[in-house]
PDB file of C-alpha atoms in Angstrom:
ATOM      1  CA  MET A1201       0.314  -1.565 -16.878  1.00 35.00           C
ATOM      2  CA  THR A1202       1.666   1.638 -18.363  1.00 34.00           C
ATOM      3  CA  VAL A1203       2.732   4.644 -16.373  1.00 35.00           C
ATOM      4  CA  THR A1204       3.785   7.931 -17.818  1.00 36.00           C
ATOM      5  CA  THR A1205       7.312   8.464 -16.526  1.00 39.00           C
ATOM      6  CA  THR A1206      10.423   9.925 -18.001  1.00 44.00           C
ATOM      7  CA  SER A1207      13.098   7.545 -19.216  1.00 51.00           C
ATOM      8  CA  ASN A1208      15.512   8.778 -16.554  1.00 74.00           C
ATOM      9  CA  SER A1209      13.013   8.488 -13.698  1.00 83.00           C
ATOM     10  CA  PRO A1210      14.202   6.462 -10.721  1.00 95.00           C
ATOM     11  CA  VAL A1211      10.600   5.261 -10.228  1.00 97.00           C
ATOM     12  CA  ARG A1212       9.187   2.383 -12.254  1.00 97.00           C
ATOM     13  CA  PRO A1213       6.576  -0.361 -11.989  1.00 98.00           C
ATOM     14  CA  ALA A1214       7.935  -3.320 -10.049  1.00 98.00           C
ATOM     15  CA  ALA A1215       9.056  -6.398 -11.947  1.00 98.00           C
ATOM     16  CA  PRO A1216       9.119 -10.002 -10.704  1.00 98.00           C
ATOM     17  CA  GLY A1217      12.846  -9.703  -9.982  1.00 98.00           C
ATOM     18  CA  ASP A1218      12.086  -6.910  -7.481  1.00 98.00           C
ATOM     19  CA  VAL A1219      10.182  -9.192  -5.111  1.00 98.00           C
ATOM     20  CA  PRO A1220      13.152  -9.878  -2.780  1.00 98.00           C
ATOM     21  CA  ALA A1221      13.843  -6.133  -2.523  1.00 98.00           C
ATOM     22  CA  ILE A1222      10.167  -5.399  -1.876  1.00 98.00           C
ATOM     23  CA  LEU A1223      10.078  -7.901   0.979  1.00 98.00           C
ATOM     24  CA  ARG A1224      13.310  -6.427   2.352  1.00 98.00           C
ATOM     25  CA  LEU A1225      11.716  -2.962   2.308  1.00 98.00           C
ATOM     26  CA  VAL A1226       8.514  -4.262   3.943  1.00 98.00           C
ATOM     27  CA  ARG A1227      10.632  -5.705   6.757  1.00 97.00           C
ATOM     28  CA  ALA A1228      12.497  -2.400   7.113  1.00 97.00           C
ATOM     29  CA  LEU A1229       9.139  -0.611   7.258  1.00 97.00           C
ATOM     30  CA  ALA A1230       8.012  -2.955  10.043  1.00 97.00           C
ATOM     31  CA  VAL A1231      11.126  -2.054  12.039  1.00 96.00           C
ATOM     32  CA  TYR A1232      10.470   1.669  11.441  1.00 94.00           C
ATOM     33  CA  GLU A1233       6.859   1.240  12.583  1.00 94.00           C
ATOM     34  CA  LYS A1234       8.057  -0.501  15.776  1.00 94.00           C
ATOM     35  CA  GLU A1235       6.650  -3.900  14.739  1.00 95.00           C
ATOM     36  CA  PRO A1236       9.804  -5.799  13.708  1.00 92.00           C
ATOM     37  CA  ASP A1237       8.207  -9.241  14.119  1.00 95.00           C
ATOM     38  CA  ALA A1238       4.882  -8.435  12.425  1.00 95.00           C
ATOM     39  CA  VAL A1239       5.794  -9.441   8.856  1.00 97.00           C
ATOM     40  CA  ASP A1240       4.552 -12.930   7.976  1.00 96.00           C
ATOM     41  CA  ALA A1241       4.619 -12.312   4.211  1.00 97.00           C
ATOM     42  CA  THR A1242       6.996 -14.290   2.037  1.00 97.00           C
ATOM     43  CA  GLU A1243       8.435 -13.718  -1.410  1.00 98.00           C
ATOM     44  CA  ASP A1244       5.927 -16.261  -2.712  1.00 98.00           C
ATOM     45  CA  ASP A1245       3.071 -14.227  -1.184  1.00 98.00           C
ATOM     46  CA  PHE A1246       4.246 -11.098  -2.987  1.00 98.00           C
ATOM     47  CA  ARG A1247       4.823 -12.952  -6.245  1.00 98.00           C
ATOM     48  CA  GLU A1248       1.284 -14.349  -6.127  1.00 98.00           C
ATOM     49  CA  ALA A1249      -0.258 -10.948  -5.301  1.00 98.00           C
ATOM     50  CA  LEU A1250       1.793  -8.857  -7.737  1.00 98.00           C
ATOM     51  CA  PHE A1251       2.590 -11.309 -10.551  1.00 98.00           C
ATOM     52  CA  PRO A1252       0.143 -14.236 -10.399  1.00 98.00           C
ATOM     53  CA  ALA A1253       0.543 -17.176 -12.736  1.00 96.00           C
ATOM     54  CA  GLU A1254      -3.200 -17.025 -13.451  1.00 97.00           C
ATOM     55  CA  GLY A1255      -5.653 -14.155 -13.294  1.00 97.00           C
ATOM     56  CA  GLY A1256      -4.919 -10.546 -12.559  1.00 97.00           C
ATOM     57  CA  PRO A1257      -2.885  -9.136  -9.708  1.00 98.00           C
ATOM     58  CA  THR A1258      -4.554  -8.221  -6.422  1.00 98.00           C
ATOM     59  CA  ALA A1259      -1.888  -5.621  -5.640  1.00 98.00           C
ATOM     60  CA  TYR A1260       0.595  -3.491  -7.540  1.00 98.00           C
ATOM     61  CA  ALA A1261       3.966  -1.986  -6.720  1.00 98.00           C
ATOM     62  CA  HIS A1262       6.265   0.719  -7.923  1.00 98.00           C
ATOM     63  CA  VAL A1263       9.881   0.887  -6.870  1.00 98.00           C
ATOM     64  CA  ALA A1264      12.418   3.695  -6.620  1.00 98.00           C
ATOM     65  CA  GLU A1265      16.052   3.088  -7.434  1.00 97.00           C
ATOM     66  CA  ALA A1266      19.282   4.814  -6.490  1.00 95.00           C
ATOM     67  CA  ASP A1267      22.566   3.671  -7.990  1.00 93.00           C
ATOM     68  CA  GLY A1268      20.848   0.593  -9.444  1.00 93.00           C
ATOM     69  CA  GLU A1269      19.460  -0.561  -6.082  1.00 96.00           C
ATOM     70  CA  VAL A1270      15.794  -0.612  -5.062  1.00 98.00           C
ATOM     71  CA  VAL A1271      15.624   1.786  -2.104  1.00 98.00           C
ATOM     72  CA  GLY A1272      11.930   2.697  -2.020  1.00 98.00           C
ATOM     73  CA  MET A1273       8.535   1.280  -2.830  1.00 98.00           C
ATOM     74  CA  ALA A1274       4.863   2.046  -3.058  1.00 98.00           C
ATOM     75  CA  LEU A1275       2.479  -0.915  -2.746  1.00 98.00           C
ATOM     76  CA  TRP A1276      -1.114  -0.248  -3.715  1.00 98.00           C
ATOM     77  CA  TYR A1277      -4.391  -1.787  -4.797  1.00 98.00           C
ATOM     78  CA  LEU A1278      -7.716  -0.692  -6.226  1.00 97.00           C
ATOM     79  CA  THR A1279     -10.631   0.317  -4.054  1.00 97.00           C
ATOM     80  CA  PHE A1280     -14.165   1.290  -4.979  1.00 96.00           C
ATOM     81  CA  SER A1281     -16.183   4.266  -3.790  1.00 96.00           C
ATOM     82  CA  THR A1282     -19.938   3.942  -3.706  1.00 97.00           C
ATOM     83  CA  TRP A1283     -20.124   7.730  -3.510  1.00 95.00           C
ATOM     84  CA  THR A1284     -18.207   8.335  -6.728  1.00 95.00           C
ATOM     85  CA  GLY A1285     -19.193   5.070  -8.395  1.00 97.00           C
ATOM     86  CA  ARG A1286     -15.589   4.625  -9.522  1.00 96.00           C
ATOM     87  CA  PRO A1287     -12.440   2.868  -8.416  1.00 97.00           C
ATOM     88  CA  GLY A1288      -9.706   4.604  -6.531  1.00 96.00           C
ATOM     89  CA  MET A1289      -6.260   3.726  -5.310  1.00 97.00           C
ATOM     90  CA  TRP A1290      -5.335   2.664  -1.789  1.00 97.00           C
ATOM     91  CA  LEU A1291      -1.659   3.134  -0.990  1.00 97.00           C
ATOM     92  CA  GLU A1292      -0.942   0.299   1.421  1.00 97.00           C
ATOM     93  CA  ASP A1293       2.689   1.176   2.032  1.00 97.00           C
ATOM     94  CA  LEU A1294       5.077   3.897   0.971  1.00 97.00           C
ATOM     95  CA  PHE A1295       8.618   3.449   2.215  1.00 97.00           C
ATOM     96  CA  VAL A1296      12.011   4.870   1.358  1.00 97.00           C
ATOM     97  CA  LEU A1297      15.132   3.705   3.177  1.00 97.00           C
ATOM     98  CA  PRO A1298      16.179   6.237   5.850  1.00 94.00           C
ATOM     99  CA  GLU A1299      19.463   7.055   4.118  1.00 95.00           C
ATOM    100  CA  GLN A1300      17.518   8.030   0.970  1.00 94.00           C
ATOM    101  CA  ARG A1301      14.920  10.243   2.662  1.00 91.00           C
ATOM    102  CA  GLY A1302      15.038  13.848   1.568  1.00 90.00           C
ATOM    103  CA  SER A1303      16.194  12.814  -1.910  1.00 93.00           C
ATOM    104  CA  GLY A1304      12.748  13.330  -3.427  1.00 94.00           C
ATOM    105  CA  LEU A1305      12.085   9.635  -4.045  1.00 96.00           C
ATOM    106  CA  GLY A1306       9.011   9.524  -1.782  1.00 95.00           C
ATOM    107  CA  LYS A1307       7.529  12.471  -3.625  1.00 95.00           C
ATOM    108  CA  GLN A1308       8.332  10.872  -6.981  1.00 96.00           C
ATOM    109  CA  LEU A1309       6.623   7.639  -5.910  1.00 97.00           C
ATOM    110  CA  LEU A1310       3.503   9.565  -4.860  1.00 96.00           C
ATOM    111  CA  ARG A1311       3.614  11.685  -8.016  1.00 96.00           C
ATOM    112  CA  THR A1312       3.718   8.505 -10.114  1.00 97.00           C
ATOM    113  CA  LEU A1313       0.655   7.117  -8.325  1.00 97.00           C
ATOM    114  CA  ALA A1314      -1.188  10.438  -8.589  1.00 96.00           C
ATOM    115  CA  ARG A1315      -0.423  10.564 -12.318  1.00 97.00           C
ATOM    116  CA  LEU A1316      -1.769   7.032 -12.688  1.00 97.00           C
ATOM    117  CA  CYS A1317      -4.966   8.066 -10.865  1.00 97.00           C
ATOM    118  CA  VAL A1318      -5.406  11.058 -13.158  1.00 97.00           C
ATOM    119  CA  GLU A1319      -4.730   9.015 -16.304  1.00 97.00           C
ATOM    120  CA  ARG A1320      -7.235   6.341 -15.286  1.00 97.00           C
ATOM    121  CA  GLY A1321      -9.905   8.677 -13.941  1.00 96.00           C
ATOM    122  CA  TYR A1322      -9.588   7.505 -10.344  1.00 97.00           C
ATOM    123  CA  PRO A1323     -10.942  10.306  -8.152  1.00 96.00           C
ATOM    124  CA  ARG A1324      -9.087   9.253  -4.985  1.00 96.00           C
ATOM    125  CA  LEU A1325      -5.655   8.261  -3.740  1.00 97.00           C
ATOM    126  CA  GLU A1326      -5.952   7.273  -0.098  1.00 96.00           C
ATOM    127  CA  TRP A1327      -3.744   5.863   2.650  1.00 95.00           C
ATOM    128  CA  TRP A1328      -3.306   5.932   6.373  1.00 93.00           C
ATOM    129  CA  VAL A1329      -0.380   6.924   8.542  1.00 92.00           C
ATOM    130  CA  LEU A1330       0.396   6.214  12.179  1.00 91.00           C
ATOM    131  CA  ASP A1331      -0.502   9.115  14.474  1.00 91.00           C
ATOM    132  CA  TRP A1332       3.026   9.325  15.888  1.00 93.00           C
ATOM    133  CA  ASN A1333       4.698   9.524  12.456  1.00 91.00           C
ATOM    134  CA  GLU A1334       4.992  13.310  12.385  1.00 93.00           C
ATOM    135  CA  PRO A1335       7.663  13.440   9.640  1.00 91.00           C
ATOM    136  CA  SER A1336       5.371  11.559   7.245  1.00 92.00           C
ATOM    137  CA  ILE A1337       2.295  13.535   8.283  1.00 93.00           C
ATOM    138  CA  GLY A1338       4.142  16.774   7.577  1.00 93.00           C
ATOM    139  CA  PHE A1339       5.360  15.441   4.237  1.00 91.00           C
ATOM    140  CA  TYR A1340       1.857  14.392   3.157  1.00 93.00           C
ATOM    141  CA  ARG A1341       0.356  17.715   4.221  1.00 94.00           C
ATOM    142  CA  SER A1342       3.050  19.583   2.272  1.00 93.00           C
ATOM    143  CA  LEU A1343       1.754  17.820  -0.850  1.00 92.00           C
ATOM    144  CA  GLY A1344      -1.842  18.867  -0.187  1.00 94.00           C
ATOM    145  CA  ALA A1345      -3.124  15.656   1.431  1.00 94.00           C
ATOM    146  CA  VAL A1346      -5.836  16.071   4.043  1.00 94.00           C
ATOM    147  CA  ALA A1347      -6.180  13.968   7.196  1.00 92.00           C
ATOM    148  CA  LEU A1348      -9.627  12.435   7.665  1.00 92.00           C
ATOM    149  CA  ASP A1349      -9.586  12.644  11.450  1.00 89.00           C
ATOM    150  CA  GLU A1350     -13.293  11.926  11.764  1.00 90.00           C
ATOM    151  CA  TRP A1351     -12.804   8.318  10.562  1.00 88.00           C
ATOM    152  CA  THR A1352     -11.787   5.429  12.807  1.00 87.00           C
ATOM    153  CA  VAL A1353      -9.972   2.478  11.296  1.00 87.00           C
ATOM    154  CA  PHE A1354     -11.299  -0.944  12.307  1.00 89.00           C
ATOM    155  CA  ARG A1355      -9.593  -4.282  11.862  1.00 88.00           C
ATOM    156  CA  MET A1356     -10.738  -7.814  12.490  1.00 92.00           C
ATOM    157  CA  ASP A1357      -8.312 -10.722  12.393  1.00 88.00           C
ATOM    158  CA  GLY A1358      -7.383 -13.841  14.317  1.00 90.00           C
ATOM    159  CA  GLU A1359     -10.039 -15.480  16.457  1.00 93.00           C
ATOM    160  CA  PRO A1360     -12.739 -12.775  16.060  1.00 94.00           C
ATOM    161  CA  LEU A1361     -12.465 -13.071  12.257  1.00 92.00           C
ATOM    162  CA  ALA A1362     -12.557 -16.864  12.406  1.00 93.00           C
ATOM    163  CA  ALA A1363     -15.568 -16.811  14.730  1.00 93.00           C
ATOM    164  CA  LEU A1364     -17.533 -14.360  12.598  1.00 93.00           C
ATOM    165  CA  GLY A1365     -16.634 -16.199   9.412  1.00 95.00           C
ATOM    166  CA  ALA A1366     -17.406 -19.677  10.707  1.00 94.00           C
ATOM    167  CA  PRO A1367     -20.230 -21.539   8.974  1.00 92.00           C
ATOM    168  CA  ALA A1368     -23.553 -20.911  10.641  1.00 84.00           C
ATOM    169  CA  ALA A1369     -24.933 -23.735  12.738  1.00 74.00           C
ATOM    170  CA  ALA A1370     -28.042 -25.461  11.456  1.00 67.00           C
ATOM    171  CA  PRO A1371     -31.135 -23.854  12.954  1.00 69.00           C
ATOM    172  CA  ALA A1372     -32.822 -25.808  15.718  1.00 66.00           C
ATOM    173  CA  THR A1373     -36.101 -27.401  14.660  1.00 67.00           C
ATOM    174  CA  GLY A1374     -37.672 -27.189  18.092  1.00 62.00           C
ATOM    175  CA  ARG A1375     -38.414 -30.927  18.003  1.00 63.00           C
ATOM    176  CA  ASP A1376     -36.648 -33.798  19.629  1.00 58.00           C
ATOM    177  CA  GLY A1377     -34.938 -36.308  17.430  1.00 54.00           C
TER     178      GLY A1377
END
């Protein structure tokens, strides 16, 4: 994947060697979002999603560096809009370590993704943010992002997902034996 960035940009596409840092940042994000025990992902999970041995990736990542250390990340994947008839980009997670916030790295990560959308003709870059995360909401609005307050996010996992996804039982014939 190519991204138009300057040679001195602290933002670059992730490489396989970044997987441990990405997982470290995901865990730090979970702590920030008040869910410190929610991360089940492993380095192998990220390697398989981002850099599979066979087939194409199911997710992509860009990292931001400061002093040679990965201190921020943007994990994303492709979506599809039936209204536009084209793919778009879903930003799953954007995270910069607290001590690096205000340095412009978050904006550079988003700018890199926006540039990629423009280059590829993707009409949308979308993400969600927790309602209580006012600093991030203010940051996103300052960049021109618009909250879609009329939408409600749904999730199905665990037992409800297993029950709905279970194989259907054979229909009854209405006859005995």
